Coordinates of C-alpha atoms and ligand atoms in Angstrom, one line a residue:
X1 CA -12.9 -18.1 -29.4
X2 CA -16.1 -17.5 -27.8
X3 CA -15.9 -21.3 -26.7
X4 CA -12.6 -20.3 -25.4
X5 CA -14.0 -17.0 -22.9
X6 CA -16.9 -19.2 -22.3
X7 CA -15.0 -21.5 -20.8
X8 CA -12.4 -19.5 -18.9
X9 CA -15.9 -17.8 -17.7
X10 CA -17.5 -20.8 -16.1
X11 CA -14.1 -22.4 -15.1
X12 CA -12.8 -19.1 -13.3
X13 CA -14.4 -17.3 -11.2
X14 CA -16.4 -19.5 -9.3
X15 CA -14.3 -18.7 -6.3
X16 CA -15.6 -17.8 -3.0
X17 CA -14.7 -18.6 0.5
X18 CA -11.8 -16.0 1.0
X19 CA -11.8 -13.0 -2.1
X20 CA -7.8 -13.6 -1.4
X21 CA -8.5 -17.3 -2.3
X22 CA -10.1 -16.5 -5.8
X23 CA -7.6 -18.2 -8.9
X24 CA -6.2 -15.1 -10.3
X25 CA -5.6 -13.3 -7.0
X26 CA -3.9 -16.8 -5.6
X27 CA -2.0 -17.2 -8.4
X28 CA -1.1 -13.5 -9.1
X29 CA -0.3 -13.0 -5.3
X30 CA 2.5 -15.9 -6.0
X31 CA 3.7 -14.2 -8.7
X32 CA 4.0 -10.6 -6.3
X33 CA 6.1 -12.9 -3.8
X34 CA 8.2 -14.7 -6.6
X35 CA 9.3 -11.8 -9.2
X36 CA 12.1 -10.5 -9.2
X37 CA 13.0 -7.0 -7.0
X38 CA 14.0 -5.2 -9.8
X39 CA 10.2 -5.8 -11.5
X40 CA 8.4 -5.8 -8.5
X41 CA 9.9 -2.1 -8.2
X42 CA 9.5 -1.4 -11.8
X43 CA 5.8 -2.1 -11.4
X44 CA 4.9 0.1 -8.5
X45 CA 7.2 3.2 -10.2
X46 CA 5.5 2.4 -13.7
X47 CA 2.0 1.5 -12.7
X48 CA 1.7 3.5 -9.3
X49 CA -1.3 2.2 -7.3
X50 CA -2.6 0.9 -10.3
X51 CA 0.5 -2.2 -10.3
X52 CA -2.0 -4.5 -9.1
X53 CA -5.1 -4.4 -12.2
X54 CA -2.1 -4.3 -14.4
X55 CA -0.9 -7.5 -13.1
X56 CA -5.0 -9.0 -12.8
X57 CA -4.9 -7.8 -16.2
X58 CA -2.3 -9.1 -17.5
X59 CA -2.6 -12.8 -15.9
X60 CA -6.5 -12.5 -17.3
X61 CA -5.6 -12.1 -20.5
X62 CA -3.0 -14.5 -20.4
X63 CA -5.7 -17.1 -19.2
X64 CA -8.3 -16.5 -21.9
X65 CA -5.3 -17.4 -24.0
X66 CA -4.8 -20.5 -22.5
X67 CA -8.3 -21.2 -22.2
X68 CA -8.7 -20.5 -25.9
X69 CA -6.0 -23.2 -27.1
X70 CA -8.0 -25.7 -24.5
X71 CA -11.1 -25.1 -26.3
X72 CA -9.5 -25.5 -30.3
X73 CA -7.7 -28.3 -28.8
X74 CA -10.3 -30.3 -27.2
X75 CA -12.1 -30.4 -30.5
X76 CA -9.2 -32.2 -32.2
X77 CA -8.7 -34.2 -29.1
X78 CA -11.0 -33.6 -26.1
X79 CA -7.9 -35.1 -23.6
X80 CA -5.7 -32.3 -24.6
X81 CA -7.8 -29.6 -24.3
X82 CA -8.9 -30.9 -20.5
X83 CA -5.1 -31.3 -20.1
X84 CA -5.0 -27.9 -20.2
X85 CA -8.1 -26.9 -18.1
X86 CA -6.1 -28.9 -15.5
X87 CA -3.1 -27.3 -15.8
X88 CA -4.4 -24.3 -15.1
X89 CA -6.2 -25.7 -12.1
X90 CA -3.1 -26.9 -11.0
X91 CA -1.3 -23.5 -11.3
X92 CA -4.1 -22.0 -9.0
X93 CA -3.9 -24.9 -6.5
X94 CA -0.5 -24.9 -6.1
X95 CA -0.1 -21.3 -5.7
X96 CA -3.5 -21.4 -3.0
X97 CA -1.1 -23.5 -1.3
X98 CA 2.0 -22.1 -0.9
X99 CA 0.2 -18.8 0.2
X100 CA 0.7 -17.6 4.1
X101 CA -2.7 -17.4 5.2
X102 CA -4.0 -20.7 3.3
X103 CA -6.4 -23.0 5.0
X104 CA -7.5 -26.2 3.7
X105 CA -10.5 -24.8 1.7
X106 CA -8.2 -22.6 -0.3
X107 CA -6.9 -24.6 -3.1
X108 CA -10.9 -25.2 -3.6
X109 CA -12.2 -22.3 -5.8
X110 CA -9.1 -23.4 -8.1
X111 CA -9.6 -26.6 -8.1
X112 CA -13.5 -26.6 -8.3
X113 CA -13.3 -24.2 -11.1
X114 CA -10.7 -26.7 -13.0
X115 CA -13.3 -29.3 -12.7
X116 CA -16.2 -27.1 -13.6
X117 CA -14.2 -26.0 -16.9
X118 CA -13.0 -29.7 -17.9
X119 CA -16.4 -30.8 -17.6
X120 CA -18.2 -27.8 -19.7
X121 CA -15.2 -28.3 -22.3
X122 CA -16.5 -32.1 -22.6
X123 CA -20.1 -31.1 -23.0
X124 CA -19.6 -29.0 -25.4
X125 CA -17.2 -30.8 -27.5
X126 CA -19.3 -33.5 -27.4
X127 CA -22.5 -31.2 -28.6
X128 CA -20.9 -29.2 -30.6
X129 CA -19.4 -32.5 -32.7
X130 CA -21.0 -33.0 -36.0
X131 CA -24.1 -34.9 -35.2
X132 CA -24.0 -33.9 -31.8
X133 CA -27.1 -32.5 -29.9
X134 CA -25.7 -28.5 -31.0
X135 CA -24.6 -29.2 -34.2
X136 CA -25.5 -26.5 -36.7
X137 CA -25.1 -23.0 -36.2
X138 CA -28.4 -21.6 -34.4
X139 CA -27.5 -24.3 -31.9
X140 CA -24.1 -23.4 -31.3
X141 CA -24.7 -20.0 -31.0
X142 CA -27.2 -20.7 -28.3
X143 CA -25.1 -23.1 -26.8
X144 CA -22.1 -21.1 -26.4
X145 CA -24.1 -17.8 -25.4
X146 CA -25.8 -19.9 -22.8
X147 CA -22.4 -21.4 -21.5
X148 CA -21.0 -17.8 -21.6
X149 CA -23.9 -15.9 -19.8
X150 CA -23.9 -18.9 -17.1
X151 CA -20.4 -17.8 -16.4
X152 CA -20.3 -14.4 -16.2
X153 CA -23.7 -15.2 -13.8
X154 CA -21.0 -17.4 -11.4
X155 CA -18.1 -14.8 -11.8
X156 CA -20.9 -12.1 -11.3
X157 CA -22.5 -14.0 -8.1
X158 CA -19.2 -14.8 -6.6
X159 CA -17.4 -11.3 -6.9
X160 CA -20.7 -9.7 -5.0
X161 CA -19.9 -13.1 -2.3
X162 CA -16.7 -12.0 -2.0
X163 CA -16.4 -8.6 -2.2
X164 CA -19.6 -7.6 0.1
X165 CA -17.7 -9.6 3.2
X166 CA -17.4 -8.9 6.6
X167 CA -14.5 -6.2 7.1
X168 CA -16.5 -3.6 5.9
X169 CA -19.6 -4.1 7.4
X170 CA -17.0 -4.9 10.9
X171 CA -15.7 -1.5 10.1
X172 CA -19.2 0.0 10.5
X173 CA -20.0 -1.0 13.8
X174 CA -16.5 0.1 15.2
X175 CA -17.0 3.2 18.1
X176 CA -14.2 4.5 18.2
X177 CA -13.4 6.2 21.6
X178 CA -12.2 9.6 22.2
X179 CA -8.2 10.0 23.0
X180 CA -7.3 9.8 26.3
X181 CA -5.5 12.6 26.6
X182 CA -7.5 15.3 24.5
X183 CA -11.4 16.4 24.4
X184 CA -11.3 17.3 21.2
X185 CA -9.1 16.4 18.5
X186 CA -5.7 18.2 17.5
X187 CA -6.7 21.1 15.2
X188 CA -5.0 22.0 11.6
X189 CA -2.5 24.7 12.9
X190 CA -3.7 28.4 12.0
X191 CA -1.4 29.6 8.9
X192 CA -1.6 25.8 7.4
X193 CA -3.5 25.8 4.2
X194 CA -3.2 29.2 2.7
X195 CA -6.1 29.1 0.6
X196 CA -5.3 30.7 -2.6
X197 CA -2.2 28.5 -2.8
X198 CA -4.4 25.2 -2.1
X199 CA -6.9 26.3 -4.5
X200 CA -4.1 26.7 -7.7
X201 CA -2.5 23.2 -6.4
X202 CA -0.3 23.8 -3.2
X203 CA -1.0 20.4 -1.0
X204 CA -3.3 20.6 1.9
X205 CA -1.6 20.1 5.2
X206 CA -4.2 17.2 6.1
X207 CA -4.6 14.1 3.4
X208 CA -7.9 12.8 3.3
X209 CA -8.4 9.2 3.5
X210 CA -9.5 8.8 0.0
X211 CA -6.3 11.0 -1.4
X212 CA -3.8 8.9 0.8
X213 CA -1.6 7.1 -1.4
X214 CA -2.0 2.9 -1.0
X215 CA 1.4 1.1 -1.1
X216 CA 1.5 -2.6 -0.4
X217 CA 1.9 -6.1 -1.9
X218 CA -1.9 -7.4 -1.3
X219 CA -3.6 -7.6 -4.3
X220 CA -6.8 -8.4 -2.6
X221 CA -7.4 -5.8 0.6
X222 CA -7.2 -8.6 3.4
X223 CA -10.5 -9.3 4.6
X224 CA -10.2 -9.4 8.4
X225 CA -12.9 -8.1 11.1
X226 CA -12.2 -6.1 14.3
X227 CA -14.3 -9.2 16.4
X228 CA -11.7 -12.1 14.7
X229 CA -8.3 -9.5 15.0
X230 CA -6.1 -10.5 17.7
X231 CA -2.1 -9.4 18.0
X232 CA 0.2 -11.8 19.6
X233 CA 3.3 -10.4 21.0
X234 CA 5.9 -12.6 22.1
X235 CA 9.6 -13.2 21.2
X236 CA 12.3 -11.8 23.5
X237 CA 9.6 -10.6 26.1
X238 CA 9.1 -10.8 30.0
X239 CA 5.3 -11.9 29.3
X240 CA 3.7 -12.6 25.9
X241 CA 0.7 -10.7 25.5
X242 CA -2.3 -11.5 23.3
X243 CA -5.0 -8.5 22.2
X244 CA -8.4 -8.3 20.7
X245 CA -9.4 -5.4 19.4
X246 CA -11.7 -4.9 22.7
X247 CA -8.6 -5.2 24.6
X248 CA -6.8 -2.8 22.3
X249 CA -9.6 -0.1 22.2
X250 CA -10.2 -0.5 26.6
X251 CA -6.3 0.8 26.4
X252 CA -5.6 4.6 27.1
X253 CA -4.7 5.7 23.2
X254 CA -3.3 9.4 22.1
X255 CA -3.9 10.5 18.5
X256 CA -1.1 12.4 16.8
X257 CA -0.7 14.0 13.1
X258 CA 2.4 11.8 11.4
X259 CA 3.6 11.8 8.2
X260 CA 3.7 9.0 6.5
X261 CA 6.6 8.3 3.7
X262 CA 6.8 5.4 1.4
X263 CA 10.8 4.5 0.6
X264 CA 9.7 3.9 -3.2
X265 CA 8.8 8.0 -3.2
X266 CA 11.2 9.8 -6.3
X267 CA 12.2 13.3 -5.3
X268 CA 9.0 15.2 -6.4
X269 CA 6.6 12.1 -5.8
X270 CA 3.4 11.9 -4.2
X271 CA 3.8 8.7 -2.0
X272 CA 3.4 10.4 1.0
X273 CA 0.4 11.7 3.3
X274 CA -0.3 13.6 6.4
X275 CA -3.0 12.0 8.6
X276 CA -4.1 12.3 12.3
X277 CA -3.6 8.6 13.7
X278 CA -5.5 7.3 16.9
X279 CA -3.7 4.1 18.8
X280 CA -1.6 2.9 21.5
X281 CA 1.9 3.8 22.1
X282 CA 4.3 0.4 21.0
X283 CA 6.5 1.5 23.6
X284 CA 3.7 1.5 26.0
X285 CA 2.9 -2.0 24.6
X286 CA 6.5 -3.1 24.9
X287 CA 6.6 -2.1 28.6
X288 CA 3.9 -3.9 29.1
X289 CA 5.7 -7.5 27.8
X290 CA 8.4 -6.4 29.4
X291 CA 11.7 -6.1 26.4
X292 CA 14.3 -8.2 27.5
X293 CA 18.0 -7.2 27.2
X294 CA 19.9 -7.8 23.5
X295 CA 16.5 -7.0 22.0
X296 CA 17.1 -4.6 18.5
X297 CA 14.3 -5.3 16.5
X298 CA 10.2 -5.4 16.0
X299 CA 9.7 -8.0 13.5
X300 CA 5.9 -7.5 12.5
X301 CA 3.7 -10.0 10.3
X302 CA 0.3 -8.8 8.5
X303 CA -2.2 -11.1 8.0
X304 CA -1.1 -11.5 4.5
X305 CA 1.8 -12.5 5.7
X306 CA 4.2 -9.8 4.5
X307 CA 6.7 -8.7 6.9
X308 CA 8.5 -6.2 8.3
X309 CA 11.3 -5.3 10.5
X310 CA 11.4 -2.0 12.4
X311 CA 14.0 -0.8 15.0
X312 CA 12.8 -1.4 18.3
X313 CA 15.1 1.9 19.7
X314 CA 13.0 3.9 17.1
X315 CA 10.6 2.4 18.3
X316 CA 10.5 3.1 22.0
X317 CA 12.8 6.4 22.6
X318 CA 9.5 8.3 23.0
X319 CA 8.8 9.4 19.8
X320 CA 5.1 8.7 18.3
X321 CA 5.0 5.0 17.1
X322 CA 1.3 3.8 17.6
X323 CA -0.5 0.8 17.0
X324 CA -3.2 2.3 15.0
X325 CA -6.8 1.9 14.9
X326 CA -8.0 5.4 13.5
X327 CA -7.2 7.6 10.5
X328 CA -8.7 11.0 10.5
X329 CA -11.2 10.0 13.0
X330 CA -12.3 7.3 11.4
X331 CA -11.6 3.4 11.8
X332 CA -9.1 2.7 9.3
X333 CA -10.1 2.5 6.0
X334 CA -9.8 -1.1 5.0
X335 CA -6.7 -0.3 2.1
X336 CA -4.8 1.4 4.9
X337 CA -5.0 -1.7 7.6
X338 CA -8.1 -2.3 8.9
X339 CA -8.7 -3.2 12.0
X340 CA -5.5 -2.5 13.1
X341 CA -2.1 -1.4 11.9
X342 CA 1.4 0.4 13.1
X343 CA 2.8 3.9 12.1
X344 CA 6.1 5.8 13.2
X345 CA 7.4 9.1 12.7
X346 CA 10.5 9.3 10.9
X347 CA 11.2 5.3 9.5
X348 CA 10.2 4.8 5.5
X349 CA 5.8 2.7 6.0
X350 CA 8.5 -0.3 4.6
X351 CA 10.5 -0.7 8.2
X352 CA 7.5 0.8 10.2
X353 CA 3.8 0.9 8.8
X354 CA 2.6 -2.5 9.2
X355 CA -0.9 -3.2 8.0
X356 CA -3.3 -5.3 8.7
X357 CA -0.6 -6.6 11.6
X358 CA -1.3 -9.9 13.9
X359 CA 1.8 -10.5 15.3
X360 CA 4.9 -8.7 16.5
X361 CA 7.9 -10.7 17.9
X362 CA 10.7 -9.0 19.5
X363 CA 13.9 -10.4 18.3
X364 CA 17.2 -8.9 16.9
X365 CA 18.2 -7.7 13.3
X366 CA 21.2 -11.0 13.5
X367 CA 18.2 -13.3 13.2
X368 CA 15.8 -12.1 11.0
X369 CA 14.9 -10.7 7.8
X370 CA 12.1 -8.9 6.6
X371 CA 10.2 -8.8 3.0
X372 CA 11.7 -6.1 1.4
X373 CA 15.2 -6.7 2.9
X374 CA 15.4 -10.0 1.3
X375 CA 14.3 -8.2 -1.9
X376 CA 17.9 -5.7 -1.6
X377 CA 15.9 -2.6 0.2
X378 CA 18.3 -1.6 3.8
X379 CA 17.5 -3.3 6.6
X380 CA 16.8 0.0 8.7
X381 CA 15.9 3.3 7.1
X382 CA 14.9 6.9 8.4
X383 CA 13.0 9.2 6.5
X384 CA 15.4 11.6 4.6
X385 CA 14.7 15.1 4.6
X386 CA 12.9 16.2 1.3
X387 CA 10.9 19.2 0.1
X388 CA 8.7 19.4 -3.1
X389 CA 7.6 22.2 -5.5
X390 CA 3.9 21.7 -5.8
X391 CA 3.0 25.1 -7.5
X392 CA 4.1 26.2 -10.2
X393 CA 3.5 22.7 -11.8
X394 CA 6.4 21.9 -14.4
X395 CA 6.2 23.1 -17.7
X396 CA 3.7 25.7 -16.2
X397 CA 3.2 29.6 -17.6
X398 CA 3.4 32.5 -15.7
X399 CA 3.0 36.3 -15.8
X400 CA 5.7 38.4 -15.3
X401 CA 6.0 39.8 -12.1
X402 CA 5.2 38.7 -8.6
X403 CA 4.7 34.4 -8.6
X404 CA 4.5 32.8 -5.7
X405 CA 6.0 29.3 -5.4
X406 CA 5.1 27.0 -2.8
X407 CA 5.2 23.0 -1.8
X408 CA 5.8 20.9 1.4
X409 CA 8.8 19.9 3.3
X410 CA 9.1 16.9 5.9
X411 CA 11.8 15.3 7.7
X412 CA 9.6 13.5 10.2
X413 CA 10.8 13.2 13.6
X414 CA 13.2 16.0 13.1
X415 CA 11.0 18.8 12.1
X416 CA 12.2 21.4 9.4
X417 CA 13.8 24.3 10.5
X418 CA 14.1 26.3 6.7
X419 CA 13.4 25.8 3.1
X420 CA 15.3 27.6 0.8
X421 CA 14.4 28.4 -3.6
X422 CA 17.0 29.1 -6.1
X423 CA 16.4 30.0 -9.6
X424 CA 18.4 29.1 -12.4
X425 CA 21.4 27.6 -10.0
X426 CA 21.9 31.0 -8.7
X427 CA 21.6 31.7 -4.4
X428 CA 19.5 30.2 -2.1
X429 CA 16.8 32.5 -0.8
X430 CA 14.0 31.7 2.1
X431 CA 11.2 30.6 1.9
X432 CA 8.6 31.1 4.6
X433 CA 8.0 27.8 6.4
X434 CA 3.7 27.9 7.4
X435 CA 3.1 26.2 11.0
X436 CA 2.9 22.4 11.4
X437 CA 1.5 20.5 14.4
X438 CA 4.8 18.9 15.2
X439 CA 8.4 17.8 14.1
X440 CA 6.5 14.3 13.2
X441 CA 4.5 16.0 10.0
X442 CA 5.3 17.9 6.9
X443 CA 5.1 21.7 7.0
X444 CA 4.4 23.5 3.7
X445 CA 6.4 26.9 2.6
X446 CA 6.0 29.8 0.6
X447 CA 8.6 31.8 -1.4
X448 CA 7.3 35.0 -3.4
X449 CA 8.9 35.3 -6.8
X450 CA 10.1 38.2 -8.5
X451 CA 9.6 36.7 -12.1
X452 CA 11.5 37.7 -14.9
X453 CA 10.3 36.9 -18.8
X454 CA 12.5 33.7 -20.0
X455 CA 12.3 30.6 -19.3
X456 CA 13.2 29.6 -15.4
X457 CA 14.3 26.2 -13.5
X458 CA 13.4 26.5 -9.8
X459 CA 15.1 24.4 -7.1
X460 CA 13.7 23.9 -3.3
X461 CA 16.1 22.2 -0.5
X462 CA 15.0 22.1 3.1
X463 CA 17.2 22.0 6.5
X464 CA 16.1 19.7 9.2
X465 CA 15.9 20.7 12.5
X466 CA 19.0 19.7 13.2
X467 CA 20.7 22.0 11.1
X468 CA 21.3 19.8 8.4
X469 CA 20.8 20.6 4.9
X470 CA 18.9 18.1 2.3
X471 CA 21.7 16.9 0.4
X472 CA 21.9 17.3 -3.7
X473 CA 23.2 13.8 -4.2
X474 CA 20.8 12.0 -6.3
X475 CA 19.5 9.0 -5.4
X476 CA 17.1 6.7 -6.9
X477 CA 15.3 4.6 -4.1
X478 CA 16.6 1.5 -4.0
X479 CA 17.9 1.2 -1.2
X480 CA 17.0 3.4 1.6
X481 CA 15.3 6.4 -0.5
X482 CA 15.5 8.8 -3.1
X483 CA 17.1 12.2 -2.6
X484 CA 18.7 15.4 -4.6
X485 CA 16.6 18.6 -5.1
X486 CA 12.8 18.9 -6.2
X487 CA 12.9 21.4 -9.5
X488 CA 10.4 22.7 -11.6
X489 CA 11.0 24.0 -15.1
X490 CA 9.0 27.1 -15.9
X491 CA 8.0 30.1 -18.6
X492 CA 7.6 33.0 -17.6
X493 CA 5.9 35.7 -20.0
Ligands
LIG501 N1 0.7 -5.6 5.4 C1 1.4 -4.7 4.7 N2 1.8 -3.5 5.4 C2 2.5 -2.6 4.7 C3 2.9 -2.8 3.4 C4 2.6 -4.0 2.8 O1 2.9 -4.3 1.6 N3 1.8 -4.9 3.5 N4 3.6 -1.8 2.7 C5 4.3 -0.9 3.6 C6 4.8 0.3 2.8 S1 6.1 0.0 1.7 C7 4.3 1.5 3.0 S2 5.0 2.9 2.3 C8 3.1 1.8 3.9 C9 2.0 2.5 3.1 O2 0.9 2.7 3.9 P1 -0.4 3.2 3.2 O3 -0.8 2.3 2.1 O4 -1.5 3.3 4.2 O5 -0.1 4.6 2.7 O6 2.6 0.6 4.3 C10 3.5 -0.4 4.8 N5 2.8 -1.5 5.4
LIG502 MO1 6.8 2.0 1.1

């Protein structure tokens, strides 16, 4: 066994050049492109942010096992067990390959490791043979421990290679500069936050970078710098226009407070965030290349290469839709898009939000399809109006008498005009919406409860602006979002 981790030890993780071009994260990025919908979904509602160490994990384990058999194999017959060594470098080769940002060096971490492992497999076969150099069991054991230590020195040396890269240290020297528009930046609103209520577990009207969920299909955080970023716009345009980040930052940008919704959110989830962005309008940007007529649709490309396809009349009818480069007055951190990415108010992050985006080609919804629209997700989706009980938690206990219940509400672009509670299925009552920046962010609410010993179910709806109601179907997500009513189940003593 040992001989078997050894092995995968030495034969693994000598990977370097690109983090994204490391064995497992090739080969499990292949898999994220190849599974089925239905998993891929499974995986982010099961796993949460944490879908991508379970599938490490899981592909790890899998390749100890493989790397096991090699090692009992080879000591029958030393051919089979390099067979397999091989075949795993072949798996990681193949899928280096077929990934969208390979380069030539890619399949070479694989394909080094490969021969690094077939040729420590033959060594020690050979030494560990009866009469070989190792034979007897002091040997072997320094044998093997030396083989294992030397591997988990590569693995060691090549994840602080590859993970102490250049974005971050890019990131550092990024100035932001101030918003054209404003000298300072666009405060919390007075009445936001009430403390008491934030303190027992109401949400705060601003998400920190570090609470913001993280929903995408990069297993390894793309590892781009501001100084190599450049956007190429192009398609059904007047001009095409090429940025660098320079260019971008030289531009007049406006920071607004959006809301940011992922599609995969279940009624009650936490898959959504409210942050104060900093960029450059994409209408703006349009008008600059200059849309020409017939035009429906922003296709955007990461550098990843996932896509995704946004609606260019969402786009431009003068609602905010940035090309981001800040997040809470900060570059963006590196997980949500770094150097540069999009966000509009009102369309699910999966038809709006793209990270990490180089290229945007202006084109029509007849000709092409985006990643999660080939996987069965719509082809255009709005934000639905939702509203969620953050306090009391579920299966919480109270005290008789007054309790207040409280939560957030967003229908982004629209604003929220009222949220309404109703305990045990009986008549909607107000609650008091709290001030918001703008129609493009939540707001949170406030409903005082007159609680009565028993056991309760409370129920929140919200009315967009428009006047109308949330509706009580219920949806799962697939495929243009979850709805039906946020409850909370609840004993009150
Ligand atoms: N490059 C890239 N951009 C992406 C995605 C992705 O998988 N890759 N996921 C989208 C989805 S589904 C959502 S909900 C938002 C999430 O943004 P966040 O991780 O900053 O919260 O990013 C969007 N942009
Ligand atoms: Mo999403």
């Amino acid at each position: 066994m040992t001989f078997g981790v050894g092995q995968l030890v030495a034969g693994l993780p000598l990977g370097g050049l690109s983090p994204s071009a490391a064995p497992l994260v090739v080969v499990g990025d292949a898999v994220v492109d190849r599974v089925p919908a239905p998993v891929e979904e499974f995986a982010i509602s099961a796993f949460g942010t944490a879908d991508k160490a379970v599938l490490l994990g899981t592909i790890a384990v899998l390749v100890v096992a493989l790397a096991a058999a090699a090692g009992l194999l080879a000591r029958r017959r030393l051919l089979l067990g390099v067979g397999v060594v091989g075949f795993l470098g072949a798996v990681g080769v193949l899928a280096a390959l077929t990934r969208p940002d390979a380069t030539a060096l890619s399949p070479l971490p694989s394909a080094l490791g490969a021969a690094a492992g077939a040729y420590t497999l033959t060594l020690l076969t050979r030494r560990l043979a009866p009469g070989g150099r190792a034979d007897g069991p002091r040997r072997r054991a320094v044998l093997l421990g030396g083989v294992a230590a030397a591997g988990l020195a590569g693995g060691g040396a090549g994840r602080v290679l590859t993970g102490a890269r250049s974005a971050e240290q890019s990131r550092a020297g990024v100035v932001l500069p101030a918003p054209a528009e404003a000298a300072a930046p666009v405060p919390v609103p007075a009445g936001a936050d009430p403390a008491p209520l934030v303190a027992t577990g109401l949400t705060p009207y601003a998400t920190g970078n570090h609470d913001f969920y993280r929903i995408d299909t990069a297993l390894v955080v793309p590892d781009l710098r501001a100084q190599d970023w450049t956007l190429r716009l192009h398609g059904m345009v007047e001009r095409e226009l090429t940025l660098t980040f320079d260019d971008l930052l030289a531009l007049p940008l406006v920071e607004r407070w959006i809301t940011l919704t992922c599609v995969s959110n279940e009624v009650g989830g936490d898959y959504v965030g409210n942050a104060r962005w900093l960029g450059y309008p994409l209408a703006d940007l349009l008008a600059r290349a200059g849309v020409r007529e017939g035009a429906d649709m922003l296709f955007a490309t990461s550098n990843d290469g996932f896509t995704l396809s946004a609606p260019l009349a969402e786009a431009t009818d003068g609602r905010d839709a940035l090309l981001a480069v800040g997040m809470n007055g900060e570059p963006l951190p590196r997980e949500h898009g770094f150097p540069v990415r999009m966000v509009v108010s009102g369309l699910y992050g999966f038809v709006s939000a793209c990270k990490w985006v180089t290229d945007l080609e202006v084109t029509r919804f007849a000709e092409k399809t985006a990643y999660w629209t080939e996987r069965g997700w719509a082809e255009r989706a709005p934000v639905k109006t939702a509203s969620r009980i953050d306090v009391p938690r579920s299966f919480a206990t109270a005290r008789a008498g007054r309790v207040p219940v409280a939560g957030v509400a967003w229908a982004q672009d629209r604003g929220i005009s009222a949220v309404e509670v109703r305990v045990d299925g009986g008549e909607w009552l107000p609650a008091k919406v709290l001030p918001s920046v703008s129609e493009d962010t939540w707001c949170q609410w406030v409903f005082d409860w007159d609680a009565e010993p028993g056991g309760h179910v409370l129920e929140v709806r919200a009315t967009d602006a428009t006047g109308a109601p949330q509706t009580a179907d219920v949806v799962a997500p697939v495929p243009d979002g979850a709805s039906g009513y946020d409850s909370v189940t609840v004993t009150v003593e």
